[in-house]
Amino acid sequence: QVQLVESGGGSVQAGGSLRLSCAVSGTTYSYYCMGWFRQAPGKEREGVAVIDSDGSASYADSVKGRFTISKDNAKNNLYLQMSSLKPEDTAMYYCAAVYCAFLRKLQYSDDDSDNYWGQGTQVTVSS
């Protein structure tokens, strides 16, 4: 079992920055990868960023060049540094542990028992 607890959300003006953190506890298998998803009201949950076991990262086109995912293995923490924020970045952000085969495509399993989610942290960007 994996437990994920996000923090760091808040309200910022457009152009501002926020850093999300995710405390990871429990055990995942090597075929799980870590990443961030977000869900805006009335929209589907979308993949934002993934970091693989070798440290390589992938991003949604909408956040490339603005967001950076990183991890601290010693502290078992996952981070998402968000810069140049836009109003369209407003959403609930979720830390996730998902099968690598899905997360490398910024997707998650249809069988939600295969996915691990945090409780979410709200990010609101005003214009």
CSV table of C-alpha atoms in Angstrom, one decimal:
chain,number,residue,atom,x,y,z
A,1,GLN,CA,0.0,0.0,0.0
A,2,VAL,CA,1.1,3.5,-0.8
A,3,GLN,CA,0.0,6.7,1.0
A,4,LEU,CA,0.4,10.1,-0.7
A,5,VAL,CA,-0.1,13.4,1.0
A,6,GLU,CA,0.1,16.6,-1.0
A,7,SER,CA,0.8,20.1,0.2
A,8,GLY,CA,1.7,23.5,-1.2
A,9,GLY,CA,-1.3,24.6,-3.1
A,10,GLY,CA,-2.8,28.0,-2.8
A,11,SER,CA,-3.9,31.1,-4.7
A,12,VAL,CA,-1.6,33.2,-6.9
A,13,GLN,CA,-1.8,35.8,-9.5
A,14,ALA,CA,-1.1,34.9,-13.1
A,15,GLY,CA,2.6,34.8,-13.7
A,16,GLY,CA,3.3,33.6,-10.2
A,17,SER,CA,4.9,30.4,-8.9
A,18,LEU,CA,4.0,27.6,-6.6
A,19,ARG,CA,5.7,24.5,-5.4
A,20,LEU,CA,3.7,21.4,-4.7
A,21,SER,CA,5.0,18.6,-2.5
A,22,CYS,CA,4.0,15.0,-2.0
A,23,ALA,CA,5.0,12.9,0.9
A,24,VAL,CA,5.2,9.3,-0.1
A,25,SER,CA,5.0,6.4,2.4
A,26,GLY,CA,4.5,2.7,2.0
A,27,THR,CA,5.9,0.4,-0.7
A,28,THR,CA,5.5,0.5,-4.5
A,29,TYR,CA,6.7,-2.0,-6.9
A,30,SER,CA,9.2,-1.1,-9.6
A,31,TYR,CA,6.5,-1.1,-12.2
A,32,TYR,CA,4.9,2.0,-10.6
A,33,CYS,CA,6.0,5.5,-11.5
A,34,MET,CA,5.2,8.8,-9.8
A,35,GLY,CA,3.5,11.8,-11.3
A,36,TRP,CA,1.1,14.6,-11.0
A,37,PHE,CA,-2.4,14.9,-12.4
A,38,ARG,CA,-4.9,17.8,-12.2
A,39,GLN,CA,-8.6,18.1,-12.5
A,40,ALA,CA,-10.5,21.3,-13.2
A,41,PRO,CA,-14.2,21.6,-12.4
A,42,GLY,CA,-16.3,19.9,-15.1
A,43,LYS,CA,-13.2,18.5,-16.8
A,44,GLU,CA,-11.5,15.1,-16.8
A,45,ARG,CA,-8.4,14.3,-14.8
A,46,GLU,CA,-5.4,15.0,-16.9
A,47,GLY,CA,-1.7,14.0,-16.6
A,48,VAL,CA,0.6,16.9,-16.0
A,49,ALA,CA,4.1,15.4,-15.3
A,50,VAL,CA,5.7,12.0,-14.7
A,51,ILE,CA,9.2,11.1,-13.4
A,52,ASP,CA,10.6,7.7,-14.1
A,53,SER,CA,12.9,5.6,-11.9
A,54,ASP,CA,15.9,6.9,-13.8
A,55,GLY,CA,14.9,10.5,-13.1
A,56,SER,CA,13.8,11.2,-16.7
A,57,ALA,CA,10.6,13.4,-16.9
A,58,SER,CA,7.8,13.9,-19.3
A,59,TYR,CA,5.3,16.8,-19.3
A,60,ALA,CA,1.9,17.6,-20.8
A,61,ASP,CA,2.3,20.1,-23.7
A,62,SER,CA,0.3,22.7,-21.8
A,63,VAL,CA,2.9,22.9,-19.0
A,64,LYS,CA,6.2,22.2,-20.8
A,65,GLY,CA,8.8,24.8,-20.0
A,66,ARG,CA,6.8,26.1,-17.0
A,67,PHE,CA,6.5,23.1,-14.7
A,68,THR,CA,9.3,20.9,-13.3
A,69,ILE,CA,8.8,17.6,-11.6
A,70,SER,CA,11.5,16.3,-9.2
A,71,LYS,CA,11.9,13.8,-6.4
A,72,ASP,CA,14.0,13.4,-3.3
A,73,ASN,CA,14.5,9.7,-2.7
A,74,ALA,CA,16.1,10.2,0.6
A,75,LYS,CA,13.0,12.1,1.9
A,76,ASN,CA,10.5,10.1,-0.2
A,77,ASN,CA,9.1,13.3,-1.5
A,78,LEU,CA,7.9,14.2,-4.9
A,79,TYR,CA,7.7,17.9,-6.1
A,80,LEU,CA,6.1,19.9,-8.8
A,81,GLN,CA,7.6,23.4,-9.3
A,82,MET,CA,5.1,25.5,-11.2
A,83,SER,CA,6.1,28.8,-12.8
A,84,SER,CA,4.5,31.4,-15.1
A,85,LEU,CA,1.2,30.2,-13.9
A,86,LYS,CA,-1.9,30.9,-16.0
A,87,PRO,CA,-5.6,31.0,-15.0
A,88,GLU,CA,-6.1,27.8,-17.0
A,89,ASP,CA,-3.7,26.0,-14.6
A,90,THR,CA,-6.4,26.4,-11.9
A,91,ALA,CA,-7.4,22.9,-10.8
A,92,MET,CA,-7.1,20.3,-8.0
A,93,TYR,CA,-3.7,18.8,-8.3
A,94,TYR,CA,-3.1,15.1,-7.3
A,95,CYS,CA,0.1,13.2,-6.6
A,96,ALA,CA,-0.2,9.7,-8.0
A,97,ALA,CA,1.5,6.4,-8.2
A,98,VAL,CA,0.4,4.6,-11.4
A,99,TYR,CA,1.7,1.7,-13.5
A,100,CYS,CA,4.6,3.1,-15.5
A,101,ALA,CA,3.1,1.8,-18.7
A,102,PHE,CA,0.2,4.2,-18.2
A,103,LEU,CA,1.9,7.1,-16.5
A,104,ARG,CA,4.6,7.4,-19.2
A,105,LYS,CA,1.7,8.3,-21.5
A,106,LEU,CA,0.4,10.7,-18.8
A,107,GLN,CA,-2.6,8.3,-18.3
A,108,TYR,CA,-3.8,6.0,-15.5
A,109,SER,CA,-5.4,2.6,-15.3
A,110,ASP,CA,-9.2,2.3,-15.8
A,111,ASP,CA,-9.2,0.0,-12.9
A,112,ASP,CA,-8.8,2.6,-10.1
A,113,SER,CA,-7.7,-0.1,-7.6
A,114,ASP,CA,-4.4,-0.1,-9.6
A,115,ASN,CA,-3.9,3.6,-9.0
A,116,TYR,CA,-2.8,5.4,-5.8
A,117,TRP,CA,-3.9,9.0,-5.3
A,118,GLY,CA,-3.3,11.7,-2.8
A,119,GLN,CA,-6.2,13.7,-1.4
A,120,GLY,CA,-5.4,16.6,-3.7
A,121,THR,CA,-4.3,20.2,-3.2
A,122,GLN,CA,-6.1,23.2,-4.8
A,123,VAL,CA,-4.3,25.6,-7.1
A,124,THR,CA,-6.1,28.8,-8.1
A,125,VAL,CA,-4.6,31.3,-10.5
A,126,SER,CA,-6.3,34.6,-10.9
A,127,SER,CA,-5.8,37.0,-13.9
